[in-house]
Short mmCIF file of C-alpha atoms in Angstrom, two decimals:
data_model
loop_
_atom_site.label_atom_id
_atom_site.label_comp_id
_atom_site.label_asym_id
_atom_site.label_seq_id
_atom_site.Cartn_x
_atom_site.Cartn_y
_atom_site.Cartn_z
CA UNK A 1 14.57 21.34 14.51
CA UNK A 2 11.78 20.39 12.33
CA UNK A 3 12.32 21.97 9.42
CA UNK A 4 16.31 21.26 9.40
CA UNK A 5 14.73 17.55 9.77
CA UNK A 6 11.96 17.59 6.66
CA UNK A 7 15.50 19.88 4.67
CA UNK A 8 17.77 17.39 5.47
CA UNK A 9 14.92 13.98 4.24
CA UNK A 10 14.16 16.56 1.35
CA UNK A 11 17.94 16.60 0.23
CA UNK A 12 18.65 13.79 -0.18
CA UNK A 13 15.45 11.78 -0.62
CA UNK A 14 14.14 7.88 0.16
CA UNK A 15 16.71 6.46 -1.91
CA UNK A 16 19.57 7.47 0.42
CA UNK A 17 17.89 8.00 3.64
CA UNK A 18 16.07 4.28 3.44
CA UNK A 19 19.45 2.53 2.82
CA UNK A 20 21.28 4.42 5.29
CA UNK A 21 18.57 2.73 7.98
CA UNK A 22 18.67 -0.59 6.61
CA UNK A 23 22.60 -0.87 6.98
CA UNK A 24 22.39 0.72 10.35
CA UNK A 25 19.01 -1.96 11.29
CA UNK A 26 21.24 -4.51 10.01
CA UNK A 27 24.49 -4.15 12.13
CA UNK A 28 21.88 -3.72 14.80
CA UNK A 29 21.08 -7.58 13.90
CA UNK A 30 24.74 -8.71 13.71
CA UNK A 31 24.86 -9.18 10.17
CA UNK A 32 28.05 -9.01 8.82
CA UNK A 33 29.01 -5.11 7.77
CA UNK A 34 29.82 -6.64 3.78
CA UNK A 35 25.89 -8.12 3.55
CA UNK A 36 24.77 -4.98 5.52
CA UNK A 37 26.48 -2.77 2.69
CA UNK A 38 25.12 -4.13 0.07
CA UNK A 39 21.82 -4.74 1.18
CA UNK A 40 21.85 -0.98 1.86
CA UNK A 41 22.73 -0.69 -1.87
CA UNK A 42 20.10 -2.84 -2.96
CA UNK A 43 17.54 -0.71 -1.23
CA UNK A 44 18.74 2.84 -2.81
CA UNK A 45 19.13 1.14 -6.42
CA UNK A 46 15.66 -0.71 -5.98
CA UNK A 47 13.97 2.78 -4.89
CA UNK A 48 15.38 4.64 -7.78
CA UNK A 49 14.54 1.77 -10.09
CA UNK A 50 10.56 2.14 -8.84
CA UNK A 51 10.86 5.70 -9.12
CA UNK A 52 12.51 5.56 -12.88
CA UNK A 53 10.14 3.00 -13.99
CA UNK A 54 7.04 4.86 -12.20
CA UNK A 55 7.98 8.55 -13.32
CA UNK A 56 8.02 6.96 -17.06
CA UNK A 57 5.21 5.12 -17.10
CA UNK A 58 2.74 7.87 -14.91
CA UNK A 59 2.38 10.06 -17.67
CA UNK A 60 1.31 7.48 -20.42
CA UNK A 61 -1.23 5.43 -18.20
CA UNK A 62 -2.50 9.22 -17.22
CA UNK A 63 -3.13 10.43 -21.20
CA UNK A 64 -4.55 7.02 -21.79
CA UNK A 65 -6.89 7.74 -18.81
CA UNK A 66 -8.40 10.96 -19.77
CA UNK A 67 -8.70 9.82 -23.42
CA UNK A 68 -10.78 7.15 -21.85
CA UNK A 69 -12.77 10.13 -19.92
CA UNK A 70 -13.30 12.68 -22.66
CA UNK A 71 -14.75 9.42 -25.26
CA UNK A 72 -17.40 9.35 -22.76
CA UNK A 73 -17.84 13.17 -22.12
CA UNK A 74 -18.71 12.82 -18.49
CA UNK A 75 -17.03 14.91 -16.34
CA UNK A 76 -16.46 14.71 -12.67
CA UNK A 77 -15.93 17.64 -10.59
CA UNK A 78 -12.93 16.43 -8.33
CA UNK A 79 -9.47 15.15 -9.70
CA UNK A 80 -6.99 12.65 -8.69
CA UNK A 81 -3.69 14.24 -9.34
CA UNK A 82 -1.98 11.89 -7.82
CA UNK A 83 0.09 11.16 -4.05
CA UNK A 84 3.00 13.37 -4.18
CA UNK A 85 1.00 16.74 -3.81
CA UNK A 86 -0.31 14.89 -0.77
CA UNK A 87 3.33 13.85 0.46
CA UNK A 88 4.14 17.14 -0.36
CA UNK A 89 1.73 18.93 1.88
CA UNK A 90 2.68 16.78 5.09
CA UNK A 91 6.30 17.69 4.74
CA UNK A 92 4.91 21.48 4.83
CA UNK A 93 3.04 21.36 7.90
CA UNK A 94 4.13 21.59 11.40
CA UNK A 95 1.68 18.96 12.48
CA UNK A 96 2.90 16.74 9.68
CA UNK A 97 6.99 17.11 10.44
CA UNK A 98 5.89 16.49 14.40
CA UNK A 99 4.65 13.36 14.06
CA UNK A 100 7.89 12.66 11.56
CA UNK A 101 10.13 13.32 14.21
CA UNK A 102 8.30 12.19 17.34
CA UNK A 103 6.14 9.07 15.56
CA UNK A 104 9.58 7.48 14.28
CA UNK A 105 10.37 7.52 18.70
CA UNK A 106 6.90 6.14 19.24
CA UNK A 107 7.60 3.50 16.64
CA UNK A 108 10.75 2.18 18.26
CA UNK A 109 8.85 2.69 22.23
CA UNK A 110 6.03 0.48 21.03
CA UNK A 111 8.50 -2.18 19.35
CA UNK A 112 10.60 -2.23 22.43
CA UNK A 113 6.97 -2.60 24.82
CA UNK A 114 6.31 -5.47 22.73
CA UNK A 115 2.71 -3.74 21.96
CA UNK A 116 3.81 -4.41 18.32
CA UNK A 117 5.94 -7.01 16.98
CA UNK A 118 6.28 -4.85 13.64
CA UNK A 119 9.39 -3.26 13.17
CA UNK A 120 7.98 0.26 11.44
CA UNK A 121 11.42 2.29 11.25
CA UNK A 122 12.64 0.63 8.32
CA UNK A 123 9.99 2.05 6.45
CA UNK A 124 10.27 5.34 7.96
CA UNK A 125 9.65 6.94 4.53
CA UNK A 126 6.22 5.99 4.25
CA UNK A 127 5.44 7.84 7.55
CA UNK A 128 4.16 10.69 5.26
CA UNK A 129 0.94 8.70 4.88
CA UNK A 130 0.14 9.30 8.52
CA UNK A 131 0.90 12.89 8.29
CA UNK A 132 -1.43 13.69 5.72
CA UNK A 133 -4.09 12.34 7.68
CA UNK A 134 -3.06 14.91 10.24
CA UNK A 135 -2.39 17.88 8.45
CA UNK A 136 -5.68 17.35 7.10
CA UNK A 137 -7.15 17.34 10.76
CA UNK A 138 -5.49 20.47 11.27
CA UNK A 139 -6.55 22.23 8.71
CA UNK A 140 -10.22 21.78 9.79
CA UNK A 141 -9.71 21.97 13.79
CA UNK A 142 -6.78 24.13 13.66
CA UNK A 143 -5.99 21.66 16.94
CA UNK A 144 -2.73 20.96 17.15
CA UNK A 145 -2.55 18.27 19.90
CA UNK A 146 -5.61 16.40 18.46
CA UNK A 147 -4.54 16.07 15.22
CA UNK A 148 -1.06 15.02 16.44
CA UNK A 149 -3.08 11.95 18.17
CA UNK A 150 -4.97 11.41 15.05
CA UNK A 151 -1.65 10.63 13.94
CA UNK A 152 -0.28 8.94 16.37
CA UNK A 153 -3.62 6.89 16.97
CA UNK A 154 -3.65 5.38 13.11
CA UNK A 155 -0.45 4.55 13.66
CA UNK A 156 -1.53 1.89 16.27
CA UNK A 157 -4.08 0.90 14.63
CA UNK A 158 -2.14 0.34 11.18
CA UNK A 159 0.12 -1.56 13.07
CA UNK A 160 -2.40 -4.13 14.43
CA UNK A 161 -3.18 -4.50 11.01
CA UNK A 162 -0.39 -4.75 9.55
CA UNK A 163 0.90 -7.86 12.05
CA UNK A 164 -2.51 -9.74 11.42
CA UNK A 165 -1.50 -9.87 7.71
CA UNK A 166 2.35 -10.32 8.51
CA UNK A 167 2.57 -14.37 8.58
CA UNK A 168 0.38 -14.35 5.44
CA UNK A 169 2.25 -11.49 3.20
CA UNK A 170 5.43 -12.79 4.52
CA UNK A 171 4.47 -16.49 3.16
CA UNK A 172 3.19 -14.98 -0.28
CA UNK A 173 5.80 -13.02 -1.28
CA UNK A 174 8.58 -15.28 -0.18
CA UNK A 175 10.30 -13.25 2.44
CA UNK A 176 10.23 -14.50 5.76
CA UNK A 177 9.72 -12.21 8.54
CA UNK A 178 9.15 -9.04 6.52
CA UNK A 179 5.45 -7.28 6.35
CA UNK A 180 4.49 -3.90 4.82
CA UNK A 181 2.57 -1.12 6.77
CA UNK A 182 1.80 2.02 5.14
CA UNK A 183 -1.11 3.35 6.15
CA UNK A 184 -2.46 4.11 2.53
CA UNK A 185 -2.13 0.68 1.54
CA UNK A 186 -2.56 -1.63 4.77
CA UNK A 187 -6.65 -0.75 5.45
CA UNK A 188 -7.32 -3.21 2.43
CA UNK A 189 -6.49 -6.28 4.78
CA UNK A 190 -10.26 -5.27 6.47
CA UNK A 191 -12.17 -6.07 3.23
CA UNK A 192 -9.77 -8.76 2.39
CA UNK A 193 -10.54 -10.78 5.23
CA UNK A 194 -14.09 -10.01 5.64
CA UNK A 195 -15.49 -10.71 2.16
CA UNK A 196 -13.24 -14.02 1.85
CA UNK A 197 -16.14 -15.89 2.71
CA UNK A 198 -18.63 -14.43 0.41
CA UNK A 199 -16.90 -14.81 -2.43
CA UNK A 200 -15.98 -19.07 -1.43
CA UNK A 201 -19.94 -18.94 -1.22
CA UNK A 202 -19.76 -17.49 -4.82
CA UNK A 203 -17.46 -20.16 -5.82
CA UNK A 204 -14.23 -17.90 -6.68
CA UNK A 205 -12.41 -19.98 -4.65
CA UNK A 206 -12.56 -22.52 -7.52
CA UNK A 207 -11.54 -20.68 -10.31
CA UNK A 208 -8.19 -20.83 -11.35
CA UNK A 209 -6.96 -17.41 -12.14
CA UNK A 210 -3.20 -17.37 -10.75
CA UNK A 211 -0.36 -16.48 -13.13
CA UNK A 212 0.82 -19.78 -13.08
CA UNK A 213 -2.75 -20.89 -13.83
CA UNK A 214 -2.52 -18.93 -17.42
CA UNK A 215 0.66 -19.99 -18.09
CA UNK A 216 -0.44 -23.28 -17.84
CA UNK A 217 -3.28 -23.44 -19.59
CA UNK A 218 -2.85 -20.33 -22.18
CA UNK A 219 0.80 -21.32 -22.97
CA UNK A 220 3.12 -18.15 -24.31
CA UNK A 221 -0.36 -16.04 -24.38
CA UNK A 222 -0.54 -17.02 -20.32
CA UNK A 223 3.07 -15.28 -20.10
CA UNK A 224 3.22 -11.99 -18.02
CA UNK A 225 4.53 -9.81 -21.09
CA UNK A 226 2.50 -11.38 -23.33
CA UNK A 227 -0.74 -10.40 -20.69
CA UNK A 228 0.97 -7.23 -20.83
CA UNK A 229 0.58 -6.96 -24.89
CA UNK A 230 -3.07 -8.16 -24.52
CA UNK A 231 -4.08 -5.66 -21.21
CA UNK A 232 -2.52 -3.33 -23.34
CA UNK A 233 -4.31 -3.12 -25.91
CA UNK A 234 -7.02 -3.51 -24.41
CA UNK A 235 -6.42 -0.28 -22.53
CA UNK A 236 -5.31 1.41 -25.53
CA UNK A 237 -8.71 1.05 -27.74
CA UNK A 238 -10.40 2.09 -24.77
CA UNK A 239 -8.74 5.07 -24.87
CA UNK A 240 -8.92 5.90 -28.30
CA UNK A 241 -13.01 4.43 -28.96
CA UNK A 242 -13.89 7.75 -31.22
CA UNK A 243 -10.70 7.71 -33.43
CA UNK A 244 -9.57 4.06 -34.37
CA UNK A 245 -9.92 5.42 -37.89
CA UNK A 246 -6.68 7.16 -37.36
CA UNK A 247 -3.35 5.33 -37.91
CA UNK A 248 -2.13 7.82 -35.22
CA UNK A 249 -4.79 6.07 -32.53
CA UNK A 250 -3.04 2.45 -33.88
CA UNK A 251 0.42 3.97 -33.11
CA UNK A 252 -0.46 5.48 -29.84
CA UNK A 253 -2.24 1.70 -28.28
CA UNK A 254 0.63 -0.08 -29.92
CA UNK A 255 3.10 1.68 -27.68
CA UNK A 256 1.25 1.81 -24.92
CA UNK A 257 0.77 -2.30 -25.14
CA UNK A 258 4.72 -2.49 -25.76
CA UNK A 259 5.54 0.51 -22.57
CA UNK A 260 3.09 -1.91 -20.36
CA UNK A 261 4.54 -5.27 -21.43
CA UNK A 262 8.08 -4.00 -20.83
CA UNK A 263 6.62 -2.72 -17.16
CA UNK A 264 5.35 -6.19 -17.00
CA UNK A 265 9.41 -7.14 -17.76
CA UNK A 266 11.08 -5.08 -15.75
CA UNK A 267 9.01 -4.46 -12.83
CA UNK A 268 10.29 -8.11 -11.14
CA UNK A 269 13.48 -7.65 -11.83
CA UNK A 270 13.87 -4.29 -9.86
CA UNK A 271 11.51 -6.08 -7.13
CA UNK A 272 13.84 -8.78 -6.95
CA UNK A 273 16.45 -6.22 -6.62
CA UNK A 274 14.85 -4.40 -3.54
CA UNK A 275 13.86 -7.40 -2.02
CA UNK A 276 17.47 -8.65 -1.75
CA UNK A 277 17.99 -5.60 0.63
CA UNK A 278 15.81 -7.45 2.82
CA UNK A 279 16.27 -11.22 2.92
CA UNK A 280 19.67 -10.98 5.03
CA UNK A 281 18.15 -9.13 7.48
CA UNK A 282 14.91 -11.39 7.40
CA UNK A 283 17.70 -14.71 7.45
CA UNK A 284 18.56 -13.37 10.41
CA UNK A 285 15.35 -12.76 12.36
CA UNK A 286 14.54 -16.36 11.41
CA UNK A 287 18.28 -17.47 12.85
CA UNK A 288 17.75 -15.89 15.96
CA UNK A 289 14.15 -17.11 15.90
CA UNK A 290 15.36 -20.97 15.44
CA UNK A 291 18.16 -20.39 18.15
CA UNK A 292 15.49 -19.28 20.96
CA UNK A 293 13.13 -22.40 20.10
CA UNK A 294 15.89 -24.82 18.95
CA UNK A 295 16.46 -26.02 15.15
CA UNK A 296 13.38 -28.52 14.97
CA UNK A 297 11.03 -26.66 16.62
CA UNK A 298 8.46 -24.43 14.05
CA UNK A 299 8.62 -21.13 15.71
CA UNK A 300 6.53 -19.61 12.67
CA UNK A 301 3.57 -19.51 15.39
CA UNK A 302 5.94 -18.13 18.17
CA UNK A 303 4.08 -15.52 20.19
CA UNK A 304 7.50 -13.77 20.12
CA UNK A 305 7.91 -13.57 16.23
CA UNK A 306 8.59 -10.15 15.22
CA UNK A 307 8.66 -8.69 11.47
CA UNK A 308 10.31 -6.21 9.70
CA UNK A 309 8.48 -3.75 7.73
CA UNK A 310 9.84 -3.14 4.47
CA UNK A 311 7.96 -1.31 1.62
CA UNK A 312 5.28 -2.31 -0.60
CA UNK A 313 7.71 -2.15 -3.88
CA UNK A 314 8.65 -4.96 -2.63
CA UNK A 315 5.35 -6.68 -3.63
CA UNK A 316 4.75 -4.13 -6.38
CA UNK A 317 6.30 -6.03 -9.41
CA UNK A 318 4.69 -10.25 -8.54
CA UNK A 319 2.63 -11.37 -11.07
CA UNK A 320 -0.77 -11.74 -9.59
CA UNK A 321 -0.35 -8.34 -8.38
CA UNK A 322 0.71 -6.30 -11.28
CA UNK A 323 -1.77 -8.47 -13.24
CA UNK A 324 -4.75 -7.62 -10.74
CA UNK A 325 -3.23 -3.79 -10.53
CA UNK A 326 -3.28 -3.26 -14.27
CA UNK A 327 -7.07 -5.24 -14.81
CA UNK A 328 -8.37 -2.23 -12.39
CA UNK A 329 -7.65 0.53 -14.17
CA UNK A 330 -10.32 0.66 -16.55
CA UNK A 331 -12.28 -0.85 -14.28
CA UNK A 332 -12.11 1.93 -11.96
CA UNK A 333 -12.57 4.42 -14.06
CA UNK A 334 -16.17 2.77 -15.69
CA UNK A 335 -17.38 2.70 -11.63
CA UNK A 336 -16.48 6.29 -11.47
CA UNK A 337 -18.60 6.94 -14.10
CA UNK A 338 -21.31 5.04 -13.05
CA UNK A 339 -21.40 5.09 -9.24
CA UNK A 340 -24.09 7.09 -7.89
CA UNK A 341 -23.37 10.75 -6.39
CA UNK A 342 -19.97 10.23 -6.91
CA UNK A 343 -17.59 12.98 -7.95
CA UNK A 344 -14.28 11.79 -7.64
CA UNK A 345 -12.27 10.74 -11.14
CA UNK A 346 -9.03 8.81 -10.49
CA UNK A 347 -6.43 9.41 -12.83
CA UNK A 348 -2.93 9.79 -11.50
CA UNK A 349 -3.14 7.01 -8.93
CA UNK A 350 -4.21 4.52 -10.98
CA UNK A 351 -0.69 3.19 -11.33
CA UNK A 352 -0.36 2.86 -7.17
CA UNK A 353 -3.26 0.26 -7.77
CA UNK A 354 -0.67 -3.09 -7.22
CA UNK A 355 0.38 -1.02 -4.27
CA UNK A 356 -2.95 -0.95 -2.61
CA UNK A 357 -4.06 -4.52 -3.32
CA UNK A 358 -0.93 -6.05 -1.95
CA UNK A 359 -2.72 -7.45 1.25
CA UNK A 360 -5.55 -8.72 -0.77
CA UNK A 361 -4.06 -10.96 -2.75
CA UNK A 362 -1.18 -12.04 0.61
CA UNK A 363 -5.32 -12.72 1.78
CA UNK A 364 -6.54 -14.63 -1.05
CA UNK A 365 -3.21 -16.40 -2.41
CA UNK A 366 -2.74 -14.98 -5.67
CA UNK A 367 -6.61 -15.49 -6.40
CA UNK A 368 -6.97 -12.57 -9.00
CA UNK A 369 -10.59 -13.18 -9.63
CA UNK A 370 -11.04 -11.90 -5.70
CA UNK A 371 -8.70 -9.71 -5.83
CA UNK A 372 -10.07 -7.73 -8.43
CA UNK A 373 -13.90 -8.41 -6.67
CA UNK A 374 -13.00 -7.22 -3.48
CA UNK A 375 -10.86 -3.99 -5.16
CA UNK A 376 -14.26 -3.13 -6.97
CA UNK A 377 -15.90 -3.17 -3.57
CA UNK A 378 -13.42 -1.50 -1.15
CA UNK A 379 -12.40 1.20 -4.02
CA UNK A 380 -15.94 2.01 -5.03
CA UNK A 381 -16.76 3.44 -1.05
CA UNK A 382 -12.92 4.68 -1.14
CA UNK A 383 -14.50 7.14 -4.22
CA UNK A 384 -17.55 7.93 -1.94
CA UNK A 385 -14.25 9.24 0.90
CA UNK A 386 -12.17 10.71 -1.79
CA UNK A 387 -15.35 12.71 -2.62
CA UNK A 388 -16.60 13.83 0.95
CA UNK A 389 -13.15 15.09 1.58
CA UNK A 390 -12.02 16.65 -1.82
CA UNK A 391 -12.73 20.23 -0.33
CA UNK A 392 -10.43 19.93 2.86
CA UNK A 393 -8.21 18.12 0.54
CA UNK A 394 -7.99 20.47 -1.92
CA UNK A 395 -7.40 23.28 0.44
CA UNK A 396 -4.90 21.72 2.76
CA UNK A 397 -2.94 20.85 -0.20
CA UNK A 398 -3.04 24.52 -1.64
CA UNK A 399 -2.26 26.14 1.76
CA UNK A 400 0.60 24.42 2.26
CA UNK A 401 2.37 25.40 -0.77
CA UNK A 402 1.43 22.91 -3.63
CA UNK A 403 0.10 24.40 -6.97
CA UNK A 404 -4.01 22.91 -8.08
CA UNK A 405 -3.29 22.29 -12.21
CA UNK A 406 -4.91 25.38 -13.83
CA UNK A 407 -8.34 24.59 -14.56
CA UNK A 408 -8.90 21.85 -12.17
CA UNK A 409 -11.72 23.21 -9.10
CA UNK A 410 -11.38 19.67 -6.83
CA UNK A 411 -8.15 17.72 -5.87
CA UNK A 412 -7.36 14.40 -4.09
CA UNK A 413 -5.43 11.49 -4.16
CA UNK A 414 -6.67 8.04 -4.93
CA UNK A 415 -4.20 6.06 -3.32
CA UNK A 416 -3.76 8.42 -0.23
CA UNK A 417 -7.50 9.59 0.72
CA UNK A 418 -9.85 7.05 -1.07
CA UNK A 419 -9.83 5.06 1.72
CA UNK A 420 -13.02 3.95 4.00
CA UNK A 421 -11.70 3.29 7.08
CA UNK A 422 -9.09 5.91 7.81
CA UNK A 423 -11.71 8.19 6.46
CA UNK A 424 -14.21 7.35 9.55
CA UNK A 425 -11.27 7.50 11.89
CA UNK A 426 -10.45 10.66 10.62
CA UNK A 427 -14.27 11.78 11.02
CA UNK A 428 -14.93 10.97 14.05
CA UNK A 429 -11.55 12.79 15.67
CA UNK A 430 -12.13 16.43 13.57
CA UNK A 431 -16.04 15.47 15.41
CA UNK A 432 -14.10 16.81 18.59
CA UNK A 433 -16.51 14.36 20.13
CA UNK A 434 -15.31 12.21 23.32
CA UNK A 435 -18.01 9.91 22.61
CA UNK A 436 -16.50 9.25 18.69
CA UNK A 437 -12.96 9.51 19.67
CA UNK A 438 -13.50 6.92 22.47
CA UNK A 439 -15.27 4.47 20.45
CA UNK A 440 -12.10 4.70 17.89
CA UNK A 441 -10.11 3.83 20.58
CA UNK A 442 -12.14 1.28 22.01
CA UNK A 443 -12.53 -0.81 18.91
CA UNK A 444 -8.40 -0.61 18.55
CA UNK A 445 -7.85 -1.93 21.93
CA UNK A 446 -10.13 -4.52 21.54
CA UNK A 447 -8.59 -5.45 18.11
CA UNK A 448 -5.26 -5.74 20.09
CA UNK A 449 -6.52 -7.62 22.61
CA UNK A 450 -7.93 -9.63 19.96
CA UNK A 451 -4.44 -10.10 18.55
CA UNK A 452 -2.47 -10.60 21.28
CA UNK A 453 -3.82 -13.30 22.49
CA UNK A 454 -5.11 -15.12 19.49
CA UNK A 455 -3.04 -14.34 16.99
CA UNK A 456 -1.61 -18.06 16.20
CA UNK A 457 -5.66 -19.19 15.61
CA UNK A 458 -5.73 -15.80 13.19
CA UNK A 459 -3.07 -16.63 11.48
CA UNK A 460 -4.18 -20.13 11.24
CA UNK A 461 -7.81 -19.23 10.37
CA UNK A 462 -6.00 -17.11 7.51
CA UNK A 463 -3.66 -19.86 6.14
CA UNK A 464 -6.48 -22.61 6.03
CA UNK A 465 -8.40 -19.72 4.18
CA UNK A 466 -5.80 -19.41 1.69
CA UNK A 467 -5.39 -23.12 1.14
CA UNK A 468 -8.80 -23.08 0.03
CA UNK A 469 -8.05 -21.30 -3.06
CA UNK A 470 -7.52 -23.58 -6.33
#
């Protein structure tokens, strides 16, 4: 049953299998069939527009990259060749296709048990972030059952997560009721909240760097494709420091400035595309929301609220985020260089960046300056975890039927593995130890504890946070 399962979600891909459960999620919510149709058809034409625009622009960020990393002549033993190998690999294990089968029942059990008030099926294709996790595990313990509940155990967590940052994402990117959770990508919320304080202390609540903020004070050069011109190029000499001589180095960063302004362009519009698949089911939670606690009464506080989890293109293509995303890269790839005992290079990745900072700048409100601080920080141990586990990475990946680029020793994912805290998870389960697994499981239930019965003051705590920000 498995594999007619991963043949079937390998036919015909997100872009059909995501719509198909948004109409079905959205007749579930009584919204008419004609909205639920085409909101189903925004999803599959928002998808493929992510995955034109992304499969484009990969390959040129990528060359720019390694231009950047040969001018130096430093070399680093382990390779980020990107996500999909990863995505591949938990499709092609048994442990992986379980937990795509059986997680997508546990998802809708702990909706309907209220031990979540995330609704994760509608971003069932993300699932495959989880799975790596556990093919990993497998590969080391060759324990079937306990890496199934590695699984199934970041799972809960990732939800908890994932509903602390809800009422904030939801209010930042301007659809009510909606939240993202893919495990990847939702960890950063940790960092986020924690070193919010330290940098107020710093004073980086006070600057103004929001998009709006250049705009108005930089005038056309404050404009998101004109940033895009100016990042660049910026990017572009980088990458071509030992040959500016050249008129072919001038043609190559012109492009590239042009290729990332137009990404800068067109990103938006095909996020405002995918989001629309979205906001009628998201009307409607807040409908039925209003007609439980009455039209005057603010239910945005409701202990009964409940989100729907949508996926993080949705926040992929705002400005603060694509702005923060694209500062990174070179940044990034200078602290690979320079970290100590590090051995990881990210490469491919580097273009999932606004992906992963999504819940940093819900967090901070748009506040780049600490968006890009706390992406230095969080990123810089995520290399430390990308390096510790490039072996079992590499290996996992190869077993299970994806080709290593000829020449290239180490593999991993920057976006998938380089990430702190589902790396310790992770550790302490392939430990075998009681005493480590226990103390995972401990800190979750306290967290949800934590959440269920505070989570208005959270949520508060968070907004009055944000507020701070200029």
């Amino acid at each position: 049953m498995l594999q007619e399962v991963n043949a079937i979600f390998q036919t015909f891909g997100a872009s059909v299998v995501v719509p198909i459960i948004i109409f079905i999620i959205a007749l579930l919510l009584r919204v008419q069939p004609k909205t639920a149709m085409m909101s189903a058809f925004y999803a599959g034409v928002g998808l493929t527009g992510f995955t034109w625009i992304i499969t484009e622009f990969t390959p040129v960020v990528t060359k720019i990259v390694r231009q950047m990393v040969d001018n130096t002549g430093i070399k680093l033993p382990v390779v980020d060749i990107g996500w999909q190998a990863g995505s591949l690999a938990a499709f092609g294990s048994t442990v992986g296709l379980s937990f795509f089968v059986f997680g997508l029942l546990a998802e809708l059990i702990l909706f309907a048990l209220g031990v979540t008030k995330v609704f994760l099926p509608s971003n069932i294709w993300n699932n495959f972030g989880y799975m790596i996790w556990g093919t990993l595990a497998f590969y080391v313990t060759h324990n079937y059952w306990l890496s199934l509940g590695l699984e199934f155990f970041m799972l809960l967590y990732s939800l908890v997560l994932a509903e602390i940052q809800a009422d904030r994402w939801a209010d930042y990117y301007g659809i009510e009721n909606t939240t993202v959770d893919s495990l990847h990508n939702i960890e950063q919320v940790v960092p986020a909240i924690i070193l919010d304080p330290l940098w107020n202390l710093l004073g980086f609540n006070k600057v103004k760097m929001t998009p709006k903020d250049f705009q108005k004070k930089l005038g056309v050069f404050g404009e998101p494709i004109t940033m895009g011109i100016i990042l660049g190029l910026i990017i572009g000499i980088l990458g071509n420091l030992s040959s500016l001589g050249k008129i072919s180095a001038w043609g190559q960063i012109t492009k590239f400035a042009i290729q990332l302004a137009a990404v800068m362009a067109i990103f938006p519009l095909v996020t405002n595309v995918f989001a629309k698949a979205f906001i009628p089911i998201a009307n409607e939670i807040d409908e039925q929301q209003k007609k439980r606690h009455g039209e005057n009464k603010n239910s945005r506080y409701d202990k009964k609220r409940w989100f729907l989890a949508v996926d993080d293109g949705v926040g992929y293509g705002e400005s603060a985020t694509l702005i923060s995303g694209i500062i990174l890269i070179p940044i990034m790839v200078l602290i690979a260089f320079i970290l100590p005992s590090n051995k990881t290079l990210p490469v491919v990745d580097l273009i999932a960046i606004p992906y992963m900072i999504e819940s940093i700048v819900a967090v901070t409100r748009g506040n780049i300056l600490k968006v890009i601080a706390t992406g230095i920080v969080w990123f810089s141990l995520g290399l430390y975890a990308a390096s510790w586990l490039s072996p079992v990475y590499t290996a996992a990946v190869a077993h299970y039927g994806v080709a290593i680029p000829t020449g290239v020793v180490l593999v991993t994912s920057f976006n998938l593995v380089a990430r702190p805290l589902n790396a310790l998870v992770f550790a302490a389960f392939i430990s075998e130890s009681p005493v480590w697994i226990s103390l995972a499981i401990i800190i979750y239930l306290v967290m949800l504890f934590g959440l269920r019965k505070y989570r208005s003051q959270i949520w508060h705590y968070l907004n009055k946070m944000a507020m701070k920000n200029a």
